[in-house]
Amino acid sequence: MRINVGYFQKQKASGIPITMLTAYDATTARLAEQAGLQTLLVGDSLGMVMQGHETTIPVTLDEMLYHTKMVVRGTEKVFVIGDMPFMTYNISSDQALQNAARFIQEAGAQSVKLEGGLRMASTIRRLVENGIPVLAHIGLTPQSVHRFGGWRVQGKTSESAMHLIEDAEAVQEAGAYAVVLELVPSELAKLISERLTIPTIGIGAGAGCDGQVQVFHDIIGLLADSPKHSRQYAQVGQIIQGAISNYKSDVENHRFPTEANAFTMDEEALQGLYGTVNAGLPDSQ
Ligand code: KIV
């Protein structure tokens, strides 16, 4: 049985921060589960870190479902959240419900995430009323990067901070079980976390949140640079590059493969083969 949505409230009550990470495939999802993580987000950040796009906007619903299925297949217990991509929930609450249902029914996720505060409240309510747990996402919402004019910290003025508080309260009121705060000043994130009864999960929002979410590629150092709000716990990019360059050099210098990597025939079959070859191969009539 997988971890259920009650986990989030329990963690907030216990004061132990929620640890969430993105995952996009079965193998890394399995590793994350084995490392003890209890929640995985199949983020549309995969558009940038896996597909090589500059933003998350080109990611499609079918692509998100494909990756969510992999993460579900690679895990047994973790709570899997599928991220609804650009314009797959914004047009109407009917559209949102139909598409969110695909994450749960086809892909096997336990929840969906969608971006937006007050303006998405009625959609969140519709999904929750229909049995779909929703993780909300406010602050810097990457699908609106063109409207923000870049990857900017949100809520830096008292007016925009008040809007973010309204957003946070609106998604809670609408029934979201938790809310991601992305690129929000620490003081504001702490204030929101104290005001809400549901947990906040920060990314670039400081230590005052009830949990943290990070992009897998950033924390393992798969890419050359990681954002300021992240920390590289390993330099896996360098390790991979080193391994590939050693492989190339071993092949070119006849150090790989060796006998240990090869397969052999038994002696009798080999002698038979030599005999046949030496006698001339039989006609294939
Ligand atoms: O797409 C994503 O990975 C996200 C997280 C960074 C919160 O939205």
PDB file of C-alpha atoms and ligand atoms in Angstrom:
ATOM      1  CA  MET A   1       0.000   0.000   0.000  1.00  0.00           C
ATOM      2  CA  ARG A   2       1.312   3.466  -0.872  1.00  0.00           C
ATOM      3  CA  ILE A   3       1.734   6.352   1.525  1.00  0.00           C
ATOM      4  CA  ASN A   4      -1.453   8.400   1.492  1.00  0.00           C
ATOM      5  CA  VAL A   5      -2.277  12.076   1.561  1.00  0.00           C
ATOM      6  CA  GLY A   6      -2.636  12.037   5.368  1.00  0.00           C
ATOM      7  CA  TYR A   7       1.182  11.920   5.502  1.00  0.00           C
ATOM      8  CA  PHE A   8       1.408  15.646   4.750  1.00  0.00           C
ATOM      9  CA  GLN A   9      -0.746  16.732   7.690  1.00  0.00           C
ATOM     10  CA  LYS A  10       1.052  14.297   9.993  1.00  0.00           C
ATOM     11  CA  GLN A  11       4.405  15.768   9.043  1.00  0.00           C
ATOM     12  CA  LYS A  12       3.209  19.331   9.633  1.00  0.00           C
ATOM     13  CA  ALA A  13       1.886  18.341  13.072  1.00  0.00           C
ATOM     14  CA  SER A  14       5.148  16.568  13.941  1.00  0.00           C
ATOM     15  CA  GLY A  15       7.346  19.472  12.896  1.00  0.00           C
ATOM     16  CA  ILE A  16       9.558  17.120  10.838  1.00  0.00           C
ATOM     17  CA  PRO A  17      10.035  18.731   7.411  1.00  0.00           C
ATOM     18  CA  ILE A  18       8.562  16.953   4.390  1.00  0.00           C
ATOM     19  CA  THR A  19      11.271  15.894   1.907  1.00  0.00           C
ATOM     20  CA  MET A  20      10.137  15.881  -1.707  1.00  0.00           C
ATOM     21  CA  LEU A  21      12.214  15.372  -4.830  1.00  0.00           C
ATOM     22  CA  THR A  22      11.404  15.306  -8.518  1.00  0.00           C
ATOM     23  CA  ALA A  23      11.710  12.008 -10.409  1.00  0.00           C
ATOM     24  CA  TYR A  24      11.126  11.294 -14.061  1.00  0.00           C
ATOM     25  CA  ASP A  25      11.883   7.603 -14.598  1.00  0.00           C
ATOM     26  CA  ALA A  26      11.605   4.218 -12.897  1.00  0.00           C
ATOM     27  CA  THR A  27      15.289   3.748 -12.052  1.00  0.00           C
ATOM     28  CA  THR A  28      15.862   7.030 -10.262  1.00  0.00           C
ATOM     29  CA  ALA A  29      12.452   6.835  -8.599  1.00  0.00           C
ATOM     30  CA  ARG A  30      13.441   3.427  -7.194  1.00  0.00           C
ATOM     31  CA  LEU A  31      16.743   4.834  -5.913  1.00  0.00           C
ATOM     32  CA  ALA A  32      14.904   7.727  -4.264  1.00  0.00           C
ATOM     33  CA  GLU A  33      12.491   5.322  -2.579  1.00  0.00           C
ATOM     34  CA  GLN A  34      15.378   3.131  -1.423  1.00  0.00           C
ATOM     35  CA  ALA A  35      17.017   6.263   0.003  1.00  0.00           C
ATOM     36  CA  GLY A  36      13.924   6.734   2.165  1.00  0.00           C
ATOM     37  CA  LEU A  37      11.960   9.434   0.347  1.00  0.00           C
ATOM     38  CA  GLN A  38       8.214   9.249   0.831  1.00  0.00           C
ATOM     39  CA  THR A  39       6.981  11.679  -1.806  1.00  0.00           C
ATOM     40  CA  LEU A  40       8.070  12.122  -5.434  1.00  0.00           C
ATOM     41  CA  LEU A  41       6.951  14.830  -7.820  1.00  0.00           C
ATOM     42  CA  VAL A  42       6.964  14.066 -11.528  1.00  0.00           C
ATOM     43  CA  GLY A  43       7.573  17.727 -12.300  1.00  0.00           C
ATOM     44  CA  ASP A  44       7.145  19.364 -15.666  1.00  0.00           C
ATOM     45  CA  SER A  45      10.675  20.624 -14.960  1.00  0.00           C
ATOM     46  CA  LEU A  46      11.483  17.518 -17.012  1.00  0.00           C
ATOM     47  CA  GLY A  47      10.946  19.793 -20.022  1.00  0.00           C
ATOM     48  CA  MET A  48      14.129  21.612 -19.022  1.00  0.00           C
ATOM     49  CA  VAL A  49      16.310  18.964 -17.375  1.00  0.00           C
ATOM     50  CA  MET A  50      15.367  15.970 -19.537  1.00  0.00           C
ATOM     51  CA  GLN A  51      14.083  17.350 -22.830  1.00  0.00           C
ATOM     52  CA  GLY A  52      16.429  20.334 -23.164  1.00  0.00           C
ATOM     53  CA  HIS A  53      13.774  23.047 -23.483  1.00  0.00           C
ATOM     54  CA  GLU A  54      14.338  26.517 -22.046  1.00  0.00           C
ATOM     55  CA  THR A  55      11.044  26.513 -20.156  1.00  0.00           C
ATOM     56  CA  THR A  56       8.441  23.999 -19.002  1.00  0.00           C
ATOM     57  CA  ILE A  57       5.872  25.342 -21.468  1.00  0.00           C
ATOM     58  CA  PRO A  58       6.398  22.849 -24.356  1.00  0.00           C
ATOM     59  CA  VAL A  59       5.739  19.795 -22.153  1.00  0.00           C
ATOM     60  CA  THR A  60       2.570  17.928 -23.149  1.00  0.00           C
ATOM     61  CA  LEU A  61       0.045  15.949 -21.151  1.00  0.00           C
ATOM     62  CA  ASP A  62       0.986  12.702 -22.901  1.00  0.00           C
ATOM     63  CA  GLU A  63       4.645  13.226 -22.025  1.00  0.00           C
ATOM     64  CA  MET A  64       3.779  13.864 -18.371  1.00  0.00           C
ATOM     65  CA  LEU A  65       1.613  10.744 -18.245  1.00  0.00           C
ATOM     66  CA  TYR A  66       4.419   8.699 -19.809  1.00  0.00           C
ATOM     67  CA  HIS A  67       6.950   9.819 -17.155  1.00  0.00           C
ATOM     68  CA  THR A  68       4.450   9.477 -14.311  1.00  0.00           C
ATOM     69  CA  LYS A  69       3.787   5.859 -15.318  1.00  0.00           C
ATOM     70  CA  MET A  70       7.519   5.143 -15.160  1.00  0.00           C
ATOM     71  CA  VAL A  71       7.868   6.627 -11.675  1.00  0.00           C
ATOM     72  CA  VAL A  72       4.857   4.665 -10.450  1.00  0.00           C
ATOM     73  CA  ARG A  73       6.268   1.444 -11.965  1.00  0.00           C
ATOM     74  CA  GLY A  74       9.643   2.013 -10.303  1.00  0.00           C
ATOM     75  CA  THR A  75       8.236   2.431  -6.791  1.00  0.00           C
ATOM     76  CA  GLU A  76       6.054   0.570  -4.326  1.00  0.00           C
ATOM     77  CA  LYS A  77       5.328   2.875  -1.431  1.00  0.00           C
ATOM     78  CA  VAL A  78       6.008   6.501  -2.303  1.00  0.00           C
ATOM     79  CA  PHE A  79       3.247   9.066  -2.813  1.00  0.00           C
ATOM     80  CA  VAL A  80       3.530  10.076  -6.477  1.00  0.00           C
ATOM     81  CA  ILE A  81       2.380  13.501  -7.656  1.00  0.00           C
ATOM     82  CA  GLY A  82       1.879  14.177 -11.371  1.00  0.00           C
ATOM     83  CA  ASP A  83       2.419  17.768 -12.487  1.00  0.00           C
ATOM     84  CA  MET A  84      -0.264  19.114 -14.816  1.00  0.00           C
ATOM     85  CA  PRO A  85       1.444  20.822 -17.752  1.00  0.00           C
ATOM     86  CA  PHE A  86       0.775  24.200 -19.351  1.00  0.00           C
ATOM     87  CA  MET A  87      -2.851  24.840 -20.422  1.00  0.00           C
ATOM     88  CA  THR A  88      -4.091  21.370 -19.512  1.00  0.00           C
ATOM     89  CA  TYR A  89      -6.153  22.689 -16.565  1.00  0.00           C
ATOM     90  CA  ASN A  90      -6.554  26.432 -17.201  1.00  0.00           C
ATOM     91  CA  ILE A  91      -9.316  26.468 -19.793  1.00  0.00           C
ATOM     92  CA  SER A  92     -12.161  25.125 -17.681  1.00  0.00           C
ATOM     93  CA  SER A  93     -12.654  23.029 -14.587  1.00  0.00           C
ATOM     94  CA  ASP A  94     -14.102  20.309 -16.867  1.00  0.00           C
ATOM     95  CA  GLN A  95     -10.839  20.232 -18.810  1.00  0.00           C
ATOM     96  CA  ALA A  96      -8.859  20.152 -15.526  1.00  0.00           C
ATOM     97  CA  LEU A  97     -10.956  17.309 -14.139  1.00  0.00           C
ATOM     98  CA  GLN A  98     -10.679  15.207 -17.299  1.00  0.00           C
ATOM     99  CA  ASN A  99      -6.915  15.633 -17.485  1.00  0.00           C
ATOM    100  CA  ALA A 100      -6.279  15.214 -13.755  1.00  0.00           C
ATOM    101  CA  ALA A 101      -8.273  11.982 -13.869  1.00  0.00           C
ATOM    102  CA  ARG A 102      -5.813  10.611 -16.436  1.00  0.00           C
ATOM    103  CA  PHE A 103      -2.909  11.067 -13.991  1.00  0.00           C
ATOM    104  CA  ILE A 104      -4.775   9.071 -11.368  1.00  0.00           C
ATOM    105  CA  GLN A 105      -6.493   6.455 -13.528  1.00  0.00           C
ATOM    106  CA  GLU A 106      -4.002   5.856 -16.371  1.00  0.00           C
ATOM    107  CA  ALA A 107      -0.681   6.771 -14.809  1.00  0.00           C
ATOM    108  CA  GLY A 108      -1.341   5.571 -11.242  1.00  0.00           C
ATOM    109  CA  ALA A 109      -0.406   8.829  -9.466  1.00  0.00           C
ATOM    110  CA  GLN A 110      -1.910   9.577  -6.053  1.00  0.00           C
ATOM    111  CA  SER A 111      -2.224  13.321  -6.653  1.00  0.00           C
ATOM    112  CA  VAL A 112      -1.781  16.114  -9.161  1.00  0.00           C
ATOM    113  CA  LYS A 113      -0.044  19.483  -8.836  1.00  0.00           C
ATOM    114  CA  LEU A 114      -1.165  22.626 -10.587  1.00  0.00           C
ATOM    115  CA  GLU A 115       0.108  26.192 -10.674  1.00  0.00           C
ATOM    116  CA  GLY A 116      -1.891  29.201  -9.498  1.00  0.00           C
ATOM    117  CA  GLY A 117      -3.478  30.617  -6.354  1.00  0.00           C
ATOM    118  CA  LEU A 118      -6.755  32.514  -6.065  1.00  0.00           C
ATOM    119  CA  ARG A 119      -7.458  32.247  -9.808  1.00  0.00           C
ATOM    120  CA  MET A 120      -7.270  28.417  -9.630  1.00  0.00           C
ATOM    121  CA  ALA A 121      -9.284  28.018  -6.415  1.00  0.00           C
ATOM    122  CA  SER A 122     -12.527  26.896  -8.074  1.00  0.00           C
ATOM    123  CA  THR A 123     -10.630  24.358 -10.201  1.00  0.00           C
ATOM    124  CA  ILE A 124      -8.846  22.964  -7.144  1.00  0.00           C
ATOM    125  CA  ARG A 125     -12.209  22.663  -5.371  1.00  0.00           C
ATOM    126  CA  ARG A 126     -13.692  20.783  -8.348  1.00  0.00           C
ATOM    127  CA  LEU A 127     -10.843  18.241  -8.420  1.00  0.00           C
ATOM    128  CA  VAL A 128     -10.866  17.711  -4.662  1.00  0.00           C
ATOM    129  CA  GLU A 129     -14.663  17.271  -4.626  1.00  0.00           C
ATOM    130  CA  ASN A 130     -14.168  14.563  -7.227  1.00  0.00           C
ATOM    131  CA  GLY A 131     -11.649  12.688  -5.132  1.00  0.00           C
ATOM    132  CA  ILE A 132      -8.375  13.993  -6.580  1.00  0.00           C
ATOM    133  CA  PRO A 133      -5.866  15.320  -4.030  1.00  0.00           C
ATOM    134  CA  VAL A 134      -4.306  18.579  -5.230  1.00  0.00           C
ATOM    135  CA  LEU A 135      -0.912  20.043  -4.427  1.00  0.00           C
ATOM    136  CA  ALA A 136      -1.074  23.764  -5.215  1.00  0.00           C
ATOM    137  CA  HIS A 137       1.917  25.808  -6.419  1.00  0.00           C
ATOM    138  CA  ILE A 138       2.274  29.589  -5.957  1.00  0.00           C
ATOM    139  CA  GLY A 139       5.029  32.205  -6.034  1.00  0.00           C
ATOM    140  CA  LEU A 140       7.188  31.833  -9.125  1.00  0.00           C
ATOM    141  CA  THR A 141       5.023  29.522 -11.205  1.00  0.00           C
ATOM    142  CA  PRO A 142       7.264  28.500 -14.126  1.00  0.00           C
ATOM    143  CA  GLN A 143       4.410  28.067 -16.621  1.00  0.00           C
ATOM    144  CA  SER A 144       3.857  31.859 -16.294  1.00  0.00           C
ATOM    145  CA  VAL A 145       7.528  32.737 -16.788  1.00  0.00           C
ATOM    146  CA  HIS A 146       6.717  34.974 -19.763  1.00  0.00           C
ATOM    147  CA  ARG A 147       4.262  37.004 -17.714  1.00  0.00           C
ATOM    148  CA  PHE A 148       6.790  37.369 -14.866  1.00  0.00           C
ATOM    149  CA  GLY A 149       9.470  38.373 -17.388  1.00  0.00           C
ATOM    150  CA  GLY A 150      11.997  35.820 -16.068  1.00  0.00           C
ATOM    151  CA  TRP A 151      12.758  33.615 -13.088  1.00  0.00           C
ATOM    152  CA  ARG A 152      12.188  36.299 -10.463  1.00  0.00           C
ATOM    153  CA  VAL A 153      11.607  36.048  -6.719  1.00  0.00           C
ATOM    154  CA  GLN A 154       7.922  36.807  -6.034  1.00  0.00           C
ATOM    155  CA  GLY A 155       6.364  38.715  -3.122  1.00  0.00           C
ATOM    156  CA  LYS A 156       9.234  41.119  -2.491  1.00  0.00           C
ATOM    157  CA  THR A 157       7.004  44.183  -2.040  1.00  0.00           C
ATOM    158  CA  SER A 158       4.388  44.345   0.712  1.00  0.00           C
ATOM    159  CA  GLU A 159       1.637  44.533  -1.922  1.00  0.00           C
ATOM    160  CA  SER A 160       2.774  41.449  -3.847  1.00  0.00           C
ATOM    161  CA  ALA A 161       3.418  39.673  -0.530  1.00  0.00           C
ATOM    162  CA  MET A 162      -0.226  40.325   0.467  1.00  0.00           C
ATOM    163  CA  HIS A 163      -1.340  38.805  -2.872  1.00  0.00           C
ATOM    164  CA  LEU A 164       0.691  35.700  -2.143  1.00  0.00           C
ATOM    165  CA  ILE A 165      -0.867  35.361   1.310  1.00  0.00           C
ATOM    166  CA  GLU A 166      -4.299  35.609  -0.357  1.00  0.00           C
ATOM    167  CA  ASP A 167      -3.245  32.957  -2.884  1.00  0.00           C
ATOM    168  CA  ALA A 168      -2.050  30.618  -0.128  1.00  0.00           C
ATOM    169  CA  GLU A 169      -5.257  31.037   1.864  1.00  0.00           C
ATOM    170  CA  ALA A 170      -7.399  30.578  -1.241  1.00  0.00           C
ATOM    171  CA  VAL A 171      -5.814  27.229  -2.197  1.00  0.00           C
ATOM    172  CA  GLN A 172      -6.098  25.995   1.375  1.00  0.00           C
ATOM    173  CA  GLU A 173      -9.747  27.056   1.482  1.00  0.00           C
ATOM    174  CA  ALA A 174     -10.332  25.283  -1.860  1.00  0.00           C
ATOM    175  CA  GLY A 175      -9.102  21.998  -0.403  1.00  0.00           C
ATOM    176  CA  ALA A 176      -5.443  21.662  -1.506  1.00  0.00           C
ATOM    177  CA  TYR A 177      -3.617  19.356   0.941  1.00  0.00           C
ATOM    178  CA  ALA A 178      -0.331  21.310   0.643  1.00  0.00           C
ATOM    179  CA  VAL A 179       1.138  24.201  -1.320  1.00  0.00           C
ATOM    180  CA  VAL A 180       4.501  24.638  -3.027  1.00  0.00           C
ATOM    181  CA  LEU A 181       6.058  28.085  -2.485  1.00  0.00           C
ATOM    182  CA  GLU A 182       8.622  28.739  -5.205  1.00  0.00           C
ATOM    183  CA  LEU A 183      11.121  31.622  -5.093  1.00  0.00           C
ATOM    184  CA  VAL A 184       9.509  33.496  -2.234  1.00  0.00           C
ATOM    185  CA  PRO A 185      11.440  35.552   0.383  1.00  0.00           C
ATOM    186  CA  SER A 186      12.100  33.464   3.504  1.00  0.00           C
ATOM    187  CA  GLU A 187      10.278  35.860   5.845  1.00  0.00           C
ATOM    188  CA  LEU A 188       7.115  35.709   3.752  1.00  0.00           C
ATOM    189  CA  ALA A 189       7.295  31.913   3.339  1.00  0.00           C
ATOM    190  CA  LYS A 190       7.644  31.531   7.121  1.00  0.00           C
ATOM    191  CA  LEU A 191       4.670  33.839   7.712  1.00  0.00           C
ATOM    192  CA  ILE A 192       2.532  31.876   5.234  1.00  0.00           C
ATOM    193  CA  SER A 193       3.626  28.568   6.791  1.00  0.00           C
ATOM    194  CA  GLU A 194       2.566  29.797  10.222  1.00  0.00           C
ATOM    195  CA  ARG A 195      -0.803  31.089   8.991  1.00  0.00           C
ATOM    196  CA  LEU A 196      -1.808  27.961   7.052  1.00  0.00           C
ATOM    197  CA  THR A 197      -3.042  24.715   8.552  1.00  0.00           C
ATOM    198  CA  ILE A 198      -1.862  22.778   5.460  1.00  0.00           C
ATOM    199  CA  PRO A 199       1.897  22.311   4.946  1.00  0.00           C
ATOM    200  CA  THR A 200       3.983  24.564   2.732  1.00  0.00           C
ATOM    201  CA  ILE A 201       6.709  22.954   0.641  1.00  0.00           C
ATOM    202  CA  GLY A 202       9.406  25.401  -0.360  1.00  0.00           C
ATOM    203  CA  ILE A 203      11.813  25.627  -3.246  1.00  0.00           C
ATOM    204  CA  GLY A 204      13.887  28.762  -2.885  1.00  0.00           C
ATOM    205  CA  ALA A 205      11.619  29.826  -0.004  1.00  0.00           C
ATOM    206  CA  GLY A 206      13.936  29.309   2.981  1.00  0.00           C
ATOM    207  CA  ALA A 207      13.914  27.042   6.002  1.00  0.00           C
ATOM    208  CA  GLY A 208      10.653  28.292   7.491  1.00  0.00           C
ATOM    209  CA  CYS A 209       8.518  26.063   5.240  1.00  0.00           C
ATOM    210  CA  ASP A 210       7.020  22.778   6.395  1.00  0.00           C
ATOM    211  CA  GLY A 211       8.963  20.870   3.745  1.00  0.00           C
ATOM    212  CA  GLN A 212      11.346  21.222   0.841  1.00  0.00           C
ATOM    213  CA  VAL A 213      11.207  20.113  -2.781  1.00  0.00           C
ATOM    214  CA  GLN A 214      14.190  20.069  -5.122  1.00  0.00           C
ATOM    215  CA  VAL A 215      14.891  19.024  -8.687  1.00  0.00           C
ATOM    216  CA  PHE A 216      16.731  15.677  -8.827  1.00  0.00           C
ATOM    217  CA  HIS A 217      19.298  16.855 -11.391  1.00  0.00           C
ATOM    218  CA  ASP A 218      20.241  19.829  -9.190  1.00  0.00           C
ATOM    219  CA  ILE A 219      20.912  17.943  -5.946  1.00  0.00           C
ATOM    220  CA  ILE A 220      22.988  15.218  -7.572  1.00  0.00           C
ATOM    221  CA  GLY A 221      24.996  17.698  -9.684  1.00  0.00           C
ATOM    222  CA  LEU A 222      24.048  16.210 -13.035  1.00  0.00           C
ATOM    223  CA  LEU A 223      24.176  19.570 -14.794  1.00  0.00           C
ATOM    224  CA  ALA A 224      27.069  22.013 -14.706  1.00  0.00           C
ATOM    225  CA  ASP A 225      25.207  24.650 -12.688  1.00  0.00           C
ATOM    226  CA  SER A 226      22.610  24.397  -9.965  1.00  0.00           C
ATOM    227  CA  PRO A 227      20.396  27.280  -8.864  1.00  0.00           C
ATOM    228  CA  LYS A 228      21.249  29.295  -5.710  1.00  0.00           C
ATOM    229  CA  HIS A 229      18.380  27.670  -3.812  1.00  0.00           C
ATOM    230  CA  SER A 230      19.781  24.165  -4.357  1.00  0.00           C
ATOM    231  CA  ARG A 231      22.776  22.228  -3.036  1.00  0.00           C
ATOM    232  CA  GLN A 232      24.867  19.678  -4.947  1.00  0.00           C
ATOM    233  CA  TYR A 233      25.260  16.568  -2.777  1.00  0.00           C
ATOM    234  CA  ALA A 234      27.393  14.887  -5.454  1.00  0.00           C
ATOM    235  CA  GLN A 235      28.942  15.757  -8.796  1.00  0.00           C
ATOM    236  CA  VAL A 236      27.292  12.985 -10.779  1.00  0.00           C
ATOM    237  CA  GLY A 237      27.723  14.888 -14.051  1.00  0.00           C
ATOM    238  CA  GLN A 238      31.502  14.720 -13.656  1.00  0.00           C
ATOM    239  CA  ILE A 239      31.378  11.047 -12.682  1.00  0.00           C
ATOM    240  CA  ILE A 240      29.347  10.221 -15.803  1.00  0.00           C
ATOM    241  CA  GLN A 241      31.666  12.210 -18.052  1.00  0.00           C
ATOM    242  CA  GLY A 242      34.712  10.483 -16.544  1.00  0.00           C
ATOM    243  CA  ALA A 243      33.166   7.028 -17.006  1.00  0.00           C
ATOM    244  CA  ILE A 244      32.266   7.703 -20.652  1.00  0.00           C
ATOM    245  CA  SER A 245      35.706   9.051 -21.436  1.00  0.00           C
ATOM    246  CA  ASN A 246      37.375   5.997 -19.778  1.00  0.00           C
ATOM    247  CA  TYR A 247      35.142   3.689 -21.818  1.00  0.00           C
ATOM    248  CA  LYS A 248      36.112   5.448 -25.051  1.00  0.00           C
ATOM    249  CA  SER A 249      39.788   5.279 -24.217  1.00  0.00           C
ATOM    250  CA  ASP A 250      39.608   1.576 -23.201  1.00  0.00           C
ATOM    251  CA  VAL A 251      37.894   0.592 -26.467  1.00  0.00           C
ATOM    252  CA  GLU A 252      40.324   2.615 -28.575  1.00  0.00           C
ATOM    253  CA  ASN A 253      43.323   1.122 -26.760  1.00  0.00           C
ATOM    254  CA  HIS A 254      42.061  -2.508 -26.828  1.00  0.00           C
ATOM    255  CA  ARG A 255      41.611  -2.627 -23.034  1.00  0.00           C
ATOM    256  CA  PHE A 256      37.881  -3.367 -23.362  1.00  0.00           C
ATOM    257  CA  PRO A 257      36.331  -5.863 -23.807  1.00  0.00           C
ATOM    258  CA  THR A 258      38.549  -8.487 -22.154  1.00  0.00           C
ATOM    259  CA  GLU A 259      37.898 -12.214 -21.823  1.00  0.00           C
ATOM    260  CA  ALA A 260      35.933 -11.449 -18.678  1.00  0.00           C
ATOM    261  CA  ASN A 261      33.392  -9.560 -20.777  1.00  0.00           C
ATOM    262  CA  ALA A 262      33.151 -12.131 -23.588  1.00  0.00           C
ATOM    263  CA  PHE A 263      31.193 -15.356 -24.173  1.00  0.00           C
ATOM    264  CA  THR A 264      32.771 -18.623 -25.369  1.00  0.00           C
ATOM    265  CA  MET A 265      31.611 -21.780 -27.190  1.00  0.00           C
ATOM    266  CA  ASP A 266      32.240 -25.207 -25.676  1.00  0.00           C
ATOM    267  CA  GLU A 267      35.225 -27.081 -27.104  1.00  0.00           C
ATOM    268  CA  GLU A 268      33.218 -29.695 -29.023  1.00  0.00           C
ATOM    269  CA  ALA A 269      31.045 -27.100 -30.774  1.00  0.00           C
ATOM    270  CA  LEU A 270      34.139 -25.096 -31.609  1.00  0.00           C
ATOM    271  CA  GLN A 271      35.973 -28.063 -33.149  1.00  0.00           C
ATOM    272  CA  GLY A 272      32.841 -28.897 -35.147  1.00  0.00           C
ATOM    273  CA  LEU A 273      32.657 -25.352 -36.394  1.00  0.00           C
ATOM    274  CA  TYR A 274      36.339 -25.292 -37.419  1.00  0.00           C
ATOM    275  CA  GLY A 275      35.883 -28.616 -39.224  1.00  0.00           C
ATOM    276  CA  THR A 276      32.884 -27.329 -41.155  1.00  0.00           C
ATOM    277  CA  VAL A 277      34.568 -24.058 -42.039  1.00  0.00           C
ATOM    278  CA  ASN A 278      37.767 -25.824 -43.175  1.00  0.00           C
ATOM    279  CA  ALA A 279      35.786 -28.283 -45.295  1.00  0.00           C
ATOM    280  CA  GLY A 280      33.905 -25.449 -46.925  1.00  0.00           C
ATOM    281  CA  LEU A 281      30.510 -24.340 -45.704  1.00  0.00           C
ATOM    282  CA  PRO A 282      27.607 -26.560 -46.899  1.00  0.00           C
ATOM    283  CA  ASP A 283      25.423 -25.112 -49.648  1.00  0.00           C
ATOM    284  CA  SER A 284      22.321 -23.540 -48.293  1.00  0.00           C
ATOM    285  CA  GLN A 285      19.928 -25.230 -50.696  1.00  0.00           C
TER     286      GLN A 285
HETATM  287  O1  KIV B   1       8.202  21.017 -12.178  1.00  0.00           O
HETATM  288  C1  KIV B   1       8.763  20.935 -11.073  1.00  0.00           C
HETATM  289  O2  KIV B   1       9.722  20.188 -10.879  1.00  0.00           O
HETATM  290  C2  KIV B   1       8.240  21.760  -9.994  1.00  0.00           C
HETATM  291  C3  KIV B   1       8.992  21.810  -8.707  1.00  0.00           C
HETATM  292  C4  KIV B   1      10.316  22.393  -8.859  1.00  0.00           C
HETATM  293  C5  KIV B   1       8.219  22.401  -7.616  1.00  0.00           C
HETATM  294  O3  KIV B   1       7.244  22.391 -10.159  1.00  0.00           O
END
